[in-house]
Short mmCIF file of C-alpha atoms in Angstrom, two decimals:
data_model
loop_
_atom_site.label_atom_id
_atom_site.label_comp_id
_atom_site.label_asym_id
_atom_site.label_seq_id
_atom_site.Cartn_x
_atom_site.Cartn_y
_atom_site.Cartn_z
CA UNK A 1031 0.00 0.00 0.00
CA UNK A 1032 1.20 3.74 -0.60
CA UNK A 1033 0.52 6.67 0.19
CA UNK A 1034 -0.93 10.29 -1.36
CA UNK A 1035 -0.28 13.68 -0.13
CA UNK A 1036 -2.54 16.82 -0.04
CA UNK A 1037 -1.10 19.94 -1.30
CA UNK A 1038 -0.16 21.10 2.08
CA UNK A 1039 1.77 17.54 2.26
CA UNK A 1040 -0.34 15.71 4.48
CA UNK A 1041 -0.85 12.02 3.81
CA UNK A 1042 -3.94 11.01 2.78
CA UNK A 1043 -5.13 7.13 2.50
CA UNK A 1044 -4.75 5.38 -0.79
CA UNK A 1045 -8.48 3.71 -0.74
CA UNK A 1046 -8.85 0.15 -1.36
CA UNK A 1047 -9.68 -0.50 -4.97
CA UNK A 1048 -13.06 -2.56 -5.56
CA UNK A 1049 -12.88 -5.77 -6.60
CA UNK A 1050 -14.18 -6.22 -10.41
CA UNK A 1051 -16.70 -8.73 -10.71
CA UNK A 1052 -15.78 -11.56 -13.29
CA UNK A 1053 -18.07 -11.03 -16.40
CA UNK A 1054 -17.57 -15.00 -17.90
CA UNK A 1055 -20.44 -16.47 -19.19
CA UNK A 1056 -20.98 -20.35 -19.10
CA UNK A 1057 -23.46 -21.90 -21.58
CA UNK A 1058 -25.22 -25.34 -20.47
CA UNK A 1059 -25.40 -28.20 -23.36
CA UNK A 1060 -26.77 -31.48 -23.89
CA UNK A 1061 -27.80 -33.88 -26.36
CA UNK A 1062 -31.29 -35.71 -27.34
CA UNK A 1063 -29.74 -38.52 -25.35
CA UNK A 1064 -29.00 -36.90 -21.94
CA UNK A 1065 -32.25 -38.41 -20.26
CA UNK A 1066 -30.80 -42.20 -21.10
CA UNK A 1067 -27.22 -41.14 -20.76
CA UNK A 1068 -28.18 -40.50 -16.64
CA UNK A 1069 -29.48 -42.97 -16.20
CA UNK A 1070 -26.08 -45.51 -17.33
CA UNK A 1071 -24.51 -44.44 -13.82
CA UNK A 1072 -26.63 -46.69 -12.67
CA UNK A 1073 -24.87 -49.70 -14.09
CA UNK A 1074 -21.97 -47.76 -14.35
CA UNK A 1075 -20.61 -45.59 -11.52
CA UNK A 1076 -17.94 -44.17 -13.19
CA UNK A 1077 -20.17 -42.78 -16.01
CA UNK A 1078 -20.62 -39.37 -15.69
CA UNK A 1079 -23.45 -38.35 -18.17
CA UNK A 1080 -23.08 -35.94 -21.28
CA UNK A 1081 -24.51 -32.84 -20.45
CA UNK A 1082 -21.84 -30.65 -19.86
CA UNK A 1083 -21.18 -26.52 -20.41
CA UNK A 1084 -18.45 -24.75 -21.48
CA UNK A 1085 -18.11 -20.55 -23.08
CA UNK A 1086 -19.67 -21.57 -26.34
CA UNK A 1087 -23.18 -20.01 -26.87
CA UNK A 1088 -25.48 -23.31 -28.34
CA UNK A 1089 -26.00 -22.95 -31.45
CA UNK A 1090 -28.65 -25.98 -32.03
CA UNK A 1091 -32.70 -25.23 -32.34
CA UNK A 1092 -34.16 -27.04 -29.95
CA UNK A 1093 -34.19 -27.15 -26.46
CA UNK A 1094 -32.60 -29.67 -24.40
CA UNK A 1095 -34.37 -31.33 -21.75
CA UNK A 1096 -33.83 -32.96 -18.77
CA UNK A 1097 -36.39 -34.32 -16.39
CA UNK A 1098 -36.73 -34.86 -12.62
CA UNK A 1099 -38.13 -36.19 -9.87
CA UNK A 1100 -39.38 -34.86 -6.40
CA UNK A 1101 -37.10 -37.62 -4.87
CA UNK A 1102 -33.96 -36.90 -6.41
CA UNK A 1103 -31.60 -36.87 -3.34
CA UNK A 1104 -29.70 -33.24 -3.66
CA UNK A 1105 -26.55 -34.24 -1.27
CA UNK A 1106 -25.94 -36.65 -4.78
CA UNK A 1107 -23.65 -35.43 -7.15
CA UNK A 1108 -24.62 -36.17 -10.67
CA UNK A 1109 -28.09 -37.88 -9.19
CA UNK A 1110 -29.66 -39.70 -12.36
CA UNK A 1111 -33.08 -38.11 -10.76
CA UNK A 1112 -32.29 -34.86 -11.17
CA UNK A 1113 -30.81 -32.49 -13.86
CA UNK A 1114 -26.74 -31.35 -13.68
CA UNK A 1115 -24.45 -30.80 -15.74
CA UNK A 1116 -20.70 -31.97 -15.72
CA UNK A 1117 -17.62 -30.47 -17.18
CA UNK A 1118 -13.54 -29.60 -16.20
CA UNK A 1119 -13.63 -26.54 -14.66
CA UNK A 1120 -10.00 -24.89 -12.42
CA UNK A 1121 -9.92 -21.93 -10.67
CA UNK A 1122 -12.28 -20.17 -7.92
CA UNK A 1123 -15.11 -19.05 -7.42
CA UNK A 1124 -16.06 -16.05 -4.82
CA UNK A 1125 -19.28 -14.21 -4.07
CA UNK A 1126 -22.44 -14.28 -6.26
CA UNK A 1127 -23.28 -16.98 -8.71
CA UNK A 1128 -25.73 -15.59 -11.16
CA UNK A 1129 -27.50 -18.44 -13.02
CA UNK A 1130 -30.43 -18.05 -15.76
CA UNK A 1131 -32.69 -21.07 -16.37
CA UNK A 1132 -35.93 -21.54 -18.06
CA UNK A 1133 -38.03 -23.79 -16.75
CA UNK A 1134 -41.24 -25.54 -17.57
CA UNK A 1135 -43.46 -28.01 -16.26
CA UNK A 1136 -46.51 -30.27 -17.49
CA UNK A 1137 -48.24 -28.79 -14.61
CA UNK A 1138 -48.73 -25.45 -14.69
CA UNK A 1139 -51.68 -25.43 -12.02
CA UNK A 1140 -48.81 -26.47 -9.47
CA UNK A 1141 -46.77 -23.90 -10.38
CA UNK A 1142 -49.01 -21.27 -9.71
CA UNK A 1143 -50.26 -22.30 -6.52
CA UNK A 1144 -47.05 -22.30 -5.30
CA UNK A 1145 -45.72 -25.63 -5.22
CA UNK A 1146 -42.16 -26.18 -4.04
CA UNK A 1147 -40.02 -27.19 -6.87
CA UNK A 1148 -36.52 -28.44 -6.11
#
């Protein structure tokens, strides 16, 4: 840290400089197969689905969908009953996670009464 000085040559504190927030943006993709693909951890533990994101904007369509279930245990990593996404990710994250989802449901009366969804 340094210091400034006044014109009369007092010292005056430099002030801390605020911390930029990071501006990357993280895309989420999948594949028509996605639903099945959970479901092979199953049988296979080390399987780790196919939905994954990355920087790349989609460029397909259609939506990707995944389904879930109101059971879908959410201490489970990669739970085949609920949706996630997997991919290699390094370095760290600090303060705010801002994530945009669209979501949709075959019952919309739930919804609107104000049904927990998970």
């Amino acid at each position: 840290m340094f210091a400034a000085f006044d014109p009369s040559g007092t010292p005056t504190p430099t002030p801390t400089p605020t911390p930029t927030p990071a501006t990357d943006r993280y895309y989420l993709h999948g594949t028509p197969g996605d639903e099945a693909n959970k479901k092979q951890e199953l049988i296979d533990p080390s399987y780790r689905g196919s939905a994954t994101f990355d920087a790349n904007a989609p460029t397909g369509s259609e939506p990707i969908a995944q389904t879930t279930q109101p059971v879908a245990n959410d201490d489970f990593v990669g739970n085949s009953l609920a949706a996630y996404w997997r991919s290699p990710y390094s370095g760290t994250l600090n303060g705010n996670l801002e994530l945009s989802l669209y979501w949709a449901t075959p019952n919309a009366d739930s919804t609107v009464q104000g049904v927990d969804m998970e």
